């Protein structure tokens, strides 16, 4: 089973979740190709993999710019190669889990949903089964935004994701692999 993990983290929260996912997979005996997406990340061939985990922090309702750029490259490549087909026929045995970390200060989870749906669409277009979507709360790190972590729609989210959040991620990784 080949597993790919693509993630983007600007202020470190998604990085914590990503490391938890990787460590859990590792402890379960799986090898995972884990890529921290940056400005110049090349278009990795996601079709080489049976399982993909993909995650990002949410910024202005969407995944990070580097992630959007990578997804743009991949979408164009797979359209050109004829791998994105009308009707998006399912590819048996190809599965994706899409996740984000988000702060939700204004409208709660609603302002994170577009980011997850955005990332899921590439895999849906390619015929992957989107097995699950995970929304993990992450505090606002930049100093000028830090007050958002105390009084938003999600309540006091300082220090999130915390040990409890990361433990929940571990449990979800273990559970999803049995699907
Ligand atoms: C510039 C900026 C914009 C943000 N915009 C949103 C947003 O639109 N919706 C949301 O739920 N959270 C938003 N957040 C909160 C982040 O999604 C949250 O802190 C996340 O955990 C950041 O992930 P990272 O630490 O991996 O970069 C924003 C944070 C920053 C710094």
JSON list of C-alpha atoms and ligand atoms in Angstrom, two decimals:
[
{"chain": "A", "resi": 1, "resn": "UNK", "atom": "CA", "xyz": [0.00, 0.00, 0.00]},
{"chain": "A", "resi": 2, "resn": "UNK", "atom": "CA", "xyz": [1.56, 3.29, -1.08]},
{"chain": "A", "resi": 3, "resn": "UNK", "atom": "CA", "xyz": [0.67, 6.33, 1.03]},
{"chain": "A", "resi": 4, "resn": "UNK", "atom": "CA", "xyz": [1.23, 9.98, 0.15]},
{"chain": "A", "resi": 5, "resn": "UNK", "atom": "CA", "xyz": [0.81, 12.85, 2.60]},
{"chain": "A", "resi": 6, "resn": "UNK", "atom": "CA", "xyz": [0.71, 16.42, 1.30]},
{"chain": "A", "resi": 7, "resn": "UNK", "atom": "CA", "xyz": [0.36, 19.24, 3.80]},
{"chain": "A", "resi": 8, "resn": "UNK", "atom": "CA", "xyz": [0.84, 22.96, 4.12]},
{"chain": "A", "resi": 9, "resn": "UNK", "atom": "CA", "xyz": [1.43, 24.81, 7.38]},
{"chain": "A", "resi": 10, "resn": "UNK", "atom": "CA", "xyz": [2.18, 28.49, 7.74]},
{"chain": "A", "resi": 11, "resn": "UNK", "atom": "CA", "xyz": [2.21, 28.93, 11.53]},
{"chain": "A", "resi": 12, "resn": "UNK", "atom": "CA", "xyz": [2.90, 25.36, 12.73]},
{"chain": "A", "resi": 13, "resn": "UNK", "atom": "CA", "xyz": [-0.53, 24.00, 13.74]},
{"chain": "A", "resi": 14, "resn": "UNK", "atom": "CA", "xyz": [-1.05, 21.81, 10.69]},
{"chain": "A", "resi": 15, "resn": "UNK", "atom": "CA", "xyz": [2.55, 20.67, 11.04]},
{"chain": "A", "resi": 16, "resn": "UNK", "atom": "CA", "xyz": [1.66, 19.20, 14.47]},
{"chain": "A", "resi": 17, "resn": "UNK", "atom": "CA", "xyz": [-1.30, 17.33, 13.00]},
{"chain": "A", "resi": 18, "resn": "UNK", "atom": "CA", "xyz": [0.77, 16.18, 10.02]},
{"chain": "A", "resi": 19, "resn": "UNK", "atom": "CA", "xyz": [3.52, 14.80, 12.30]},
{"chain": "A", "resi": 20, "resn": "UNK", "atom": "CA", "xyz": [0.89, 13.01, 14.36]},
{"chain": "A", "resi": 21, "resn": "UNK", "atom": "CA", "xyz": [-0.52, 11.39, 11.21]},
{"chain": "A", "resi": 22, "resn": "UNK", "atom": "CA", "xyz": [2.95, 10.37, 10.00]},
{"chain": "A", "resi": 23, "resn": "UNK", "atom": "CA", "xyz": [3.98, 8.97, 13.38]},
{"chain": "A", "resi": 24, "resn": "UNK", "atom": "CA", "xyz": [0.77, 6.99, 13.67]},
{"chain": "A", "resi": 25, "resn": "UNK", "atom": "CA", "xyz": [1.19, 5.52, 10.19]},
{"chain": "A", "resi": 26, "resn": "UNK", "atom": "CA", "xyz": [4.80, 4.72, 11.01]},
{"chain": "A", "resi": 27, "resn": "UNK", "atom": "CA", "xyz": [3.84, 3.01, 14.28]},
{"chain": "A", "resi": 28, "resn": "UNK", "atom": "CA", "xyz": [1.32, 0.92, 12.36]},
{"chain": "A", "resi": 29, "resn": "UNK", "atom": "CA", "xyz": [4.12, -0.23, 10.05]},
{"chain": "A", "resi": 30, "resn": "UNK", "atom": "CA", "xyz": [3.21, 1.86, 7.00]},
{"chain": "A", "resi": 31, "resn": "UNK", "atom": "CA", "xyz": [5.70, 3.81, 4.93]},
{"chain": "A", "resi": 32, "resn": "UNK", "atom": "CA", "xyz": [4.47, 7.26, 4.00]},
{"chain": "A", "resi": 33, "resn": "UNK", "atom": "CA", "xyz": [5.91, 9.75, 1.53]},
{"chain": "A", "resi": 34, "resn": "UNK", "atom": "CA", "xyz": [5.28, 12.97, 3.43]},
{"chain": "A", "resi": 35, "resn": "UNK", "atom": "CA", "xyz": [5.70, 16.30, 1.67]},
{"chain": "A", "resi": 36, "resn": "UNK", "atom": "CA", "xyz": [5.56, 19.69, 3.36]},
{"chain": "A", "resi": 37, "resn": "UNK", "atom": "CA", "xyz": [4.30, 21.78, 0.45]},
{"chain": "A", "resi": 38, "resn": "UNK", "atom": "CA", "xyz": [6.17, 25.00, -0.24]},
{"chain": "A", "resi": 39, "resn": "UNK", "atom": "CA", "xyz": [6.44, 27.64, -2.91]},
{"chain": "A", "resi": 40, "resn": "UNK", "atom": "CA", "xyz": [8.22, 25.48, -5.47]},
{"chain": "A", "resi": 41, "resn": "UNK", "atom": "CA", "xyz": [6.89, 22.01, -4.73]},
{"chain": "A", "resi": 42, "resn": "UNK", "atom": "CA", "xyz": [6.93, 19.99, -7.93]},
{"chain": "A", "resi": 43, "resn": "UNK", "atom": "CA", "xyz": [3.82, 18.19, -9.16]},
{"chain": "A", "resi": 44, "resn": "UNK", "atom": "CA", "xyz": [4.13, 14.78, -7.48]},
{"chain": "A", "resi": 45, "resn": "UNK", "atom": "CA", "xyz": [2.16, 12.03, -9.24]},
{"chain": "A", "resi": 46, "resn": "UNK", "atom": "CA", "xyz": [-0.68, 11.36, -6.80]},
{"chain": "A", "resi": 47, "resn": "UNK", "atom": "CA", "xyz": [-1.88, 8.50, -9.01]},
{"chain": "A", "resi": 48, "resn": "UNK", "atom": "CA", "xyz": [1.19, 6.52, -7.95]},
{"chain": "A", "resi": 49, "resn": "UNK", "atom": "CA", "xyz": [-0.45, 6.15, -4.53]},
{"chain": "A", "resi": 50, "resn": "UNK", "atom": "CA", "xyz": [-3.31, 4.08, -3.11]},
{"chain": "A", "resi": 51, "resn": "UNK", "atom": "CA", "xyz": [-3.91, 6.40, -0.16]},
{"chain": "A", "resi": 52, "resn": "UNK", "atom": "CA", "xyz": [-3.50, 10.16, 0.10]},
{"chain": "A", "resi": 53, "resn": "UNK", "atom": "CA", "xyz": [-3.72, 12.33, 3.20]},
{"chain": "A", "resi": 54, "resn": "UNK", "atom": "CA", "xyz": [-3.92, 16.01, 2.36]},
{"chain": "A", "resi": 55, "resn": "UNK", "atom": "CA", "xyz": [-4.17, 18.92, 4.78]},
{"chain": "A", "resi": 56, "resn": "UNK", "atom": "CA", "xyz": [-3.66, 22.64, 5.22]},
{"chain": "A", "resi": 57, "resn": "UNK", "atom": "CA", "xyz": [-4.28, 25.51, 7.56]},
{"chain": "A", "resi": 58, "resn": "UNK", "atom": "CA", "xyz": [-7.17, 27.73, 6.47]},
{"chain": "A", "resi": 59, "resn": "UNK", "atom": "CA", "xyz": [-6.39, 31.27, 5.36]},
{"chain": "A", "resi": 60, "resn": "UNK", "atom": "CA", "xyz": [-9.16, 33.53, 4.12]},
{"chain": "A", "resi": 61, "resn": "UNK", "atom": "CA", "xyz": [-11.39, 30.46, 3.77]},
{"chain": "A", "resi": 62, "resn": "UNK", "atom": "CA", "xyz": [-8.97, 28.53, 1.57]},
{"chain": "A", "resi": 63, "resn": "UNK", "atom": "CA", "xyz": [-5.86, 26.37, 1.79]},
{"chain": "A", "resi": 64, "resn": "UNK", "atom": "CA", "xyz": [-2.44, 28.05, 1.69]},
{"chain": "A", "resi": 65, "resn": "UNK", "atom": "CA", "xyz": [-1.34, 29.70, -1.55]},
{"chain": "A", "resi": 66, "resn": "UNK", "atom": "CA", "xyz": [1.42, 27.12, -2.11]},
{"chain": "A", "resi": 67, "resn": "UNK", "atom": "CA", "xyz": [-1.15, 24.35, -1.82]},
{"chain": "A", "resi": 68, "resn": "UNK", "atom": "CA", "xyz": [-3.48, 26.11, -4.25]},
{"chain": "A", "resi": 69, "resn": "UNK", "atom": "CA", "xyz": [-0.59, 26.53, -6.71]},
{"chain": "A", "resi": 70, "resn": "UNK", "atom": "CA", "xyz": [0.33, 22.86, -6.46]},
{"chain": "A", "resi": 71, "resn": "UNK", "atom": "CA", "xyz": [-3.30, 21.82, -6.95]},
{"chain": "A", "resi": 72, "resn": "UNK", "atom": "CA", "xyz": [-3.51, 24.11, -10.00]},
{"chain": "A", "resi": 73, "resn": "UNK", "atom": "CA", "xyz": [-0.44, 22.40, -11.49]},
{"chain": "A", "resi": 74, "resn": "UNK", "atom": "CA", "xyz": [-1.85, 18.95, -10.76]},
{"chain": "A", "resi": 75, "resn": "UNK", "atom": "CA", "xyz": [-5.29, 19.73, -12.15]},
{"chain": "A", "resi": 76, "resn": "UNK", "atom": "CA", "xyz": [-3.82, 21.05, -15.40]},
{"chain": "A", "resi": 77, "resn": "UNK", "atom": "CA", "xyz": [-1.44, 18.09, -15.71]},
{"chain": "A", "resi": 78, "resn": "UNK", "atom": "CA", "xyz": [-4.18, 15.50, -15.20]},
{"chain": "A", "resi": 79, "resn": "UNK", "atom": "CA", "xyz": [-6.55, 17.24, -17.61]},
{"chain": "A", "resi": 80, "resn": "UNK", "atom": "CA", "xyz": [-3.76, 17.28, -20.24]},
{"chain": "A", "resi": 81, "resn": "UNK", "atom": "CA", "xyz": [-2.90, 13.63, -19.57]},
{"chain": "A", "resi": 82, "resn": "UNK", "atom": "CA", "xyz": [-6.57, 12.63, -19.88]},
{"chain": "A", "resi": 83, "resn": "UNK", "atom": "CA", "xyz": [-6.64, 11.34, -16.30]},
{"chain": "A", "resi": 84, "resn": "UNK", "atom": "CA", "xyz": [-9.43, 13.75, -15.31]},
{"chain": "A", "resi": 85, "resn": "UNK", "atom": "CA", "xyz": [-12.32, 12.40, -17.32]},
{"chain": "A", "resi": 86, "resn": "UNK", "atom": "CA", "xyz": [-15.88, 13.63, -17.84]},
{"chain": "A", "resi": 87, "resn": "UNK", "atom": "CA", "xyz": [-18.04, 12.12, -15.14]},
{"chain": "A", "resi": 88, "resn": "UNK", "atom": "CA", "xyz": [-14.97, 11.42, -12.98]},
{"chain": "A", "resi": 89, "resn": "UNK", "atom": "CA", "xyz": [-15.26, 7.63, -12.95]},
{"chain": "A", "resi": 90, "resn": "UNK", "atom": "CA", "xyz": [-14.22, 6.05, -9.67]},
{"chain": "A", "resi": 91, "resn": "UNK", "atom": "CA", "xyz": [-10.81, 4.44, -9.36]},
{"chain": "A", "resi": 92, "resn": "UNK", "atom": "CA", "xyz": [-11.29, 1.36, -7.24]},
{"chain": "A", "resi": 93, "resn": "UNK", "atom": "CA", "xyz": [-8.98, 1.24, -4.22]},
{"chain": "A", "resi": 94, "resn": "UNK", "atom": "CA", "xyz": [-7.83, 4.87, -4.37]},
{"chain": "A", "resi": 95, "resn": "UNK", "atom": "CA", "xyz": [-8.72, 6.71, -1.17]},
{"chain": "A", "resi": 96, "resn": "UNK", "atom": "CA", "xyz": [-8.17, 10.18, 0.22]},
{"chain": "A", "resi": 97, "resn": "UNK", "atom": "CA", "xyz": [-8.59, 11.83, 3.60]},
{"chain": "A", "resi": 98, "resn": "UNK", "atom": "CA", "xyz": [-8.71, 15.62, 3.57]},
{"chain": "A", "resi": 99, "resn": "UNK", "atom": "CA", "xyz": [-8.17, 17.72, 6.69]},
{"chain": "A", "resi": 100, "resn": "UNK", "atom": "CA", "xyz": [-7.55, 21.25, 7.84]},
{"chain": "A", "resi": 101, "resn": "UNK", "atom": "CA", "xyz": [-6.69, 23.17, 10.97]},
{"chain": "A", "resi": 102, "resn": "UNK", "atom": "CA", "xyz": [-8.81, 26.25, 11.41]},
{"chain": "A", "resi": 103, "resn": "UNK", "atom": "CA", "xyz": [-9.62, 29.01, 13.86]},
{"chain": "A", "resi": 104, "resn": "UNK", "atom": "CA", "xyz": [-13.22, 29.77, 12.96]},
{"chain": "A", "resi": 105, "resn": "UNK", "atom": "CA", "xyz": [-13.28, 33.10, 14.81]},
{"chain": "A", "resi": 106, "resn": "UNK", "atom": "CA", "xyz": [-16.10, 34.61, 12.78]},
{"chain": "A", "resi": 107, "resn": "UNK", "atom": "CA", "xyz": [-18.40, 31.86, 11.53]},
{"chain": "A", "resi": 108, "resn": "UNK", "atom": "CA", "xyz": [-16.98, 28.69, 13.08]},
{"chain": "A", "resi": 109, "resn": "UNK", "atom": "CA", "xyz": [-16.48, 25.65, 10.90]},
{"chain": "A", "resi": 110, "resn": "UNK", "atom": "CA", "xyz": [-18.27, 27.33, 7.97]},
{"chain": "A", "resi": 111, "resn": "UNK", "atom": "CA", "xyz": [-15.21, 29.44, 7.23]},
{"chain": "A", "resi": 112, "resn": "UNK", "atom": "CA", "xyz": [-13.06, 26.32, 6.98]},
{"chain": "A", "resi": 113, "resn": "UNK", "atom": "CA", "xyz": [-15.37, 24.18, 4.86]},
{"chain": "A", "resi": 114, "resn": "UNK", "atom": "CA", "xyz": [-14.37, 25.83, 1.53]},
{"chain": "A", "resi": 115, "resn": "UNK", "atom": "CA", "xyz": [-10.69, 24.96, 2.14]},
{"chain": "A", "resi": 116, "resn": "UNK", "atom": "CA", "xyz": [-11.43, 21.29, 2.70]},
{"chain": "A", "resi": 117, "resn": "UNK", "atom": "CA", "xyz": [-13.87, 21.09, -0.21]},
{"chain": "A", "resi": 118, "resn": "UNK", "atom": "CA", "xyz": [-11.30, 22.83, -2.44]},
{"chain": "A", "resi": 119, "resn": "UNK", "atom": "CA", "xyz": [-8.64, 20.22, -1.65]},
{"chain": "A", "resi": 120, "resn": "UNK", "atom": "CA", "xyz": [-11.07, 17.33, -1.92]},
{"chain": "A", "resi": 121, "resn": "UNK", "atom": "CA", "xyz": [-12.15, 18.34, -5.42]},
{"chain": "A", "resi": 122, "resn": "UNK", "atom": "CA", "xyz": [-8.86, 17.38, -7.07]},
{"chain": "A", "resi": 123, "resn": "UNK", "atom": "CA", "xyz": [-9.16, 13.85, -5.71]},
{"chain": "A", "resi": 124, "resn": "UNK", "atom": "CA", "xyz": [-12.88, 13.67, -6.44]},
{"chain": "A", "resi": 125, "resn": "UNK", "atom": "CA", "xyz": [-12.13, 14.70, -10.04]},
{"chain": "A", "resi": 126, "resn": "UNK", "atom": "CA", "xyz": [-9.52, 11.95, -10.25]},
{"chain": "A", "resi": 127, "resn": "UNK", "atom": "CA", "xyz": [-12.00, 9.35, -9.00]},
{"chain": "A", "resi": 128, "resn": "UNK", "atom": "CA", "xyz": [-10.61, 8.82, -5.50]},
{"chain": "A", "resi": 129, "resn": "UNK", "atom": "CA", "xyz": [-13.05, 7.94, -2.75]},
{"chain": "A", "resi": 130, "resn": "UNK", "atom": "CA", "xyz": [-12.98, 10.81, -0.25]},
{"chain": "A", "resi": 131, "resn": "UNK", "atom": "CA", "xyz": [-13.15, 8.70, 2.86]},
{"chain": "A", "resi": 132, "resn": "UNK", "atom": "CA", "xyz": [-13.29, 11.44, 5.43]},
{"chain": "A", "resi": 133, "resn": "UNK", "atom": "CA", "xyz": [-12.83, 15.14, 6.14]},
{"chain": "A", "resi": 134, "resn": "UNK", "atom": "CA", "xyz": [-11.26, 16.22, 9.43]},
{"chain": "A", "resi": 135, "resn": "UNK", "atom": "CA", "xyz": [-11.54, 19.70, 10.92]},
{"chain": "A", "resi": 136, "resn": "UNK", "atom": "CA", "xyz": [-9.03, 20.30, 13.70]},
{"chain": "A", "resi": 137, "resn": "UNK", "atom": "CA", "xyz": [-9.13, 23.53, 15.70]},
{"chain": "A", "resi": 138, "resn": "UNK", "atom": "CA", "xyz": [-5.91, 25.58, 15.57]},
{"chain": "A", "resi": 139, "resn": "UNK", "atom": "CA", "xyz": [-5.19, 28.80, 17.45]},
{"chain": "A", "resi": 140, "resn": "UNK", "atom": "CA", "xyz": [-4.33, 32.04, 15.68]},
{"chain": "A", "resi": 141, "resn": "UNK", "atom": "CA", "xyz": [-0.56, 32.34, 16.03]},
{"chain": "A", "resi": 142, "resn": "UNK", "atom": "CA", "xyz": [0.44, 35.72, 14.57]},
{"chain": "A", "resi": 143, "resn": "UNK", "atom": "CA", "xyz": [0.74, 38.22, 17.42]},
{"chain": "A", "resi": 144, "resn": "UNK", "atom": "CA", "xyz": [-1.72, 40.67, 15.95]},
{"chain": "A", "resi": 145, "resn": "UNK", "atom": "CA", "xyz": [-4.31, 37.92, 15.42]},
{"chain": "A", "resi": 146, "resn": "UNK", "atom": "CA", "xyz": [-3.75, 36.14, 18.74]},
{"chain": "A", "resi": 147, "resn": "UNK", "atom": "CA", "xyz": [-6.76, 37.86, 20.45]},
{"chain": "A", "resi": 148, "resn": "UNK", "atom": "CA", "xyz": [-8.99, 36.02, 17.96]},
{"chain": "A", "resi": 149, "resn": "UNK", "atom": "CA", "xyz": [-8.09, 32.84, 19.84]},
{"chain": "A", "resi": 150, "resn": "UNK", "atom": "CA", "xyz": [-9.85, 34.03, 22.97]},
{"chain": "A", "resi": 151, "resn": "UNK", "atom": "CA", "xyz": [-13.18, 35.34, 21.87]},
{"chain": "A", "resi": 152, "resn": "UNK", "atom": "CA", "xyz": [-14.34, 33.86, 18.59]},
{"chain": "A", "resi": 153, "resn": "UNK", "atom": "CA", "xyz": [-17.17, 31.58, 17.58]},
{"chain": "A", "resi": 154, "resn": "UNK", "atom": "CA", "xyz": [-15.16, 28.56, 18.77]},
{"chain": "A", "resi": 155, "resn": "UNK", "atom": "CA", "xyz": [-14.54, 29.99, 22.25]},
{"chain": "A", "resi": 156, "resn": "UNK", "atom": "CA", "xyz": [-11.09, 29.97, 23.86]},
{"chain": "A", "resi": 157, "resn": "UNK", "atom": "CA", "xyz": [-8.86, 28.06, 21.46]},
{"chain": "A", "resi": 158, "resn": "UNK", "atom": "CA", "xyz": [-5.48, 29.10, 22.83]},
{"chain": "A", "resi": 159, "resn": "UNK", "atom": "CA", "xyz": [-2.98, 26.24, 22.66]},
{"chain": "A", "resi": 160, "resn": "UNK", "atom": "CA", "xyz": [-4.97, 24.24, 20.13]},
{"chain": "A", "resi": 161, "resn": "UNK", "atom": "CA", "xyz": [-4.36, 21.79, 18.66]},
{"chain": "A", "resi": 162, "resn": "UNK", "atom": "CA", "xyz": [-3.52, 20.39, 22.09]},
{"chain": "A", "resi": 163, "resn": "UNK", "atom": "CA", "xyz": [-2.67, 16.88, 23.28]},
{"chain": "A", "resi": 164, "resn": "UNK", "atom": "CA", "xyz": [-6.34, 15.93, 23.31]},
{"chain": "A", "resi": 165, "resn": "UNK", "atom": "CA", "xyz": [-6.82, 17.11, 19.69]},
{"chain": "A", "resi": 166, "resn": "UNK", "atom": "CA", "xyz": [-3.72, 15.26, 18.54]},
{"chain": "A", "resi": 167, "resn": "UNK", "atom": "CA", "xyz": [-4.77, 12.12, 20.36]},
{"chain": "A", "resi": 168, "resn": "UNK", "atom": "CA", "xyz": [-8.10, 12.30, 18.52]},
{"chain": "A", "resi": 169, "resn": "UNK", "atom": "CA", "xyz": [-6.18, 12.53, 15.23]},
{"chain": "A", "resi": 170, "resn": "UNK", "atom": "CA", "xyz": [-4.20, 9.40, 16.15]},
{"chain": "A", "resi": 171, "resn": "UNK", "atom": "CA", "xyz": [-7.41, 7.51, 16.88]},
{"chain": "A", "resi": 172, "resn": "UNK", "atom": "CA", "xyz": [-8.97, 8.64, 13.59]},
{"chain": "A", "resi": 173, "resn": "UNK", "atom": "CA", "xyz": [-5.94, 7.56, 11.57]},
{"chain": "A", "resi": 174, "resn": "UNK", "atom": "CA", "xyz": [-6.07, 4.12, 13.20]},
{"chain": "A", "resi": 175, "resn": "UNK", "atom": "CA", "xyz": [-9.80, 3.84, 12.56]},
{"chain": "A", "resi": 176, "resn": "UNK", "atom": "CA", "xyz": [-9.77, 5.00, 8.95]},
{"chain": "A", "resi": 177, "resn": "UNK", "atom": "CA", "xyz": [-7.15, 2.49, 7.87]},
{"chain": "A", "resi": 178, "resn": "UNK", "atom": "CA", "xyz": [-9.62, -0.29, 8.63]},
{"chain": "A", "resi": 179, "resn": "UNK", "atom": "CA", "xyz": [-12.19, 1.09, 6.18]},
{"chain": "B", "resi": 1, "resn": "LIG", "atom": "C1", "xyz": [-3.73, 35.07, 7.83]},
{"chain": "B", "resi": 1, "resn": "LIG", "atom": "C2", "xyz": [-4.67, 34.07, 8.46]},
{"chain": "B", "resi": 1, "resn": "LIG", "atom": "C3", "xyz": [-5.93, 33.90, 7.94]},
{"chain": "B", "resi": 1, "resn": "LIG", "atom": "C4", "xyz": [-6.80, 32.98, 8.53]},
{"chain": "B", "resi": 1, "resn": "LIG", "atom": "N1", "xyz": [-8.04, 32.78, 7.98]},
{"chain": "B", "resi": 1, "resn": "LIG", "atom": "C5", "xyz": [-8.86, 31.86, 8.51]},
{"chain": "B", "resi": 1, "resn": "LIG", "atom": "C6", "xyz": [-10.14, 31.59, 7.92]},
{"chain": "B", "resi": 1, "resn": "LIG", "atom": "O1", "xyz": [-10.53, 32.15, 6.90]},
{"chain": "B", "resi": 1, "resn": "LIG", "atom": "N2", "xyz": [-10.94, 30.66, 8.50]},
{"chain": "B", "resi": 1, "resn": "LIG", "atom": "C7", "xyz": [-10.56, 30.00, 9.64]},
{"chain": "B", "resi": 1, "resn": "LIG", "atom": "O2", "xyz": [-11.34, 29.17, 10.13]},
{"chain": "B", "resi": 1, "resn": "LIG", "atom": "N3", "xyz": [-9.34, 30.21, 10.21]},
{"chain": "B", "resi": 1, "resn": "LIG", "atom": "C8", "xyz": [-8.49, 31.12, 9.67]},
{"chain": "B", "resi": 1, "resn": "LIG", "atom": "N4", "xyz": [-7.25, 31.32, 10.22]},
{"chain": "B", "resi": 1, "resn": "LIG", "atom": "C9", "xyz": [-6.83, 30.48, 11.37]},
{"chain": "B", "resi": 1, "resn": "LIG", "atom": "C10", "xyz": [-5.94, 29.34, 10.87]},
{"chain": "B", "resi": 1, "resn": "LIG", "atom": "O3", "xyz": [-6.64, 28.56, 9.93]},
{"chain": "B", "resi": 1, "resn": "LIG", "atom": "C11", "xyz": [-5.48, 28.44, 12.00]},
{"chain": "B", "resi": 1, "resn": "LIG", "atom": "O4", "xyz": [-4.73, 29.15, 12.93]},
{"chain": "B", "resi": 1, "resn": "LIG", "atom": "C12", "xyz": [-4.67, 27.28, 11.44]},
{"chain": "B", "resi": 1, "resn": "LIG", "atom": "O5", "xyz": [-4.44, 26.34, 12.46]},
{"chain": "B", "resi": 1, "resn": "LIG", "atom": "C13", "xyz": [-3.34, 27.74, 10.86]},
{"chain": "B", "resi": 1, "resn": "LIG", "atom": "O6", "xyz": [-2.64, 26.63, 10.39]},
{"chain": "B", "resi": 1, "resn": "LIG", "atom": "P1", "xyz": [-1.04, 26.60, 10.36]},
{"chain": "B", "resi": 1, "resn": "LIG", "atom": "O7", "xyz": [-0.54, 26.94, 11.75]},
{"chain": "B", "resi": 1, "resn": "LIG", "atom": "O8", "xyz": [-0.69, 25.21, 9.96]},
{"chain": "B", "resi": 1, "resn": "LIG", "atom": "O9", "xyz": [-0.59, 27.61, 9.37]},
{"chain": "B", "resi": 1, "resn": "LIG", "atom": "C14", "xyz": [-6.38, 32.23, 9.66]},
{"chain": "B", "resi": 1, "resn": "LIG", "atom": "C15", "xyz": [-5.10, 32.43, 10.19]},
{"chain": "B", "resi": 1, "resn": "LIG", "atom": "C16", "xyz": [-4.24, 33.35, 9.60]},
{"chain": "B", "resi": 1, "resn": "LIG", "atom": "C17", "xyz": [-2.86, 33.49, 10.17]}
]
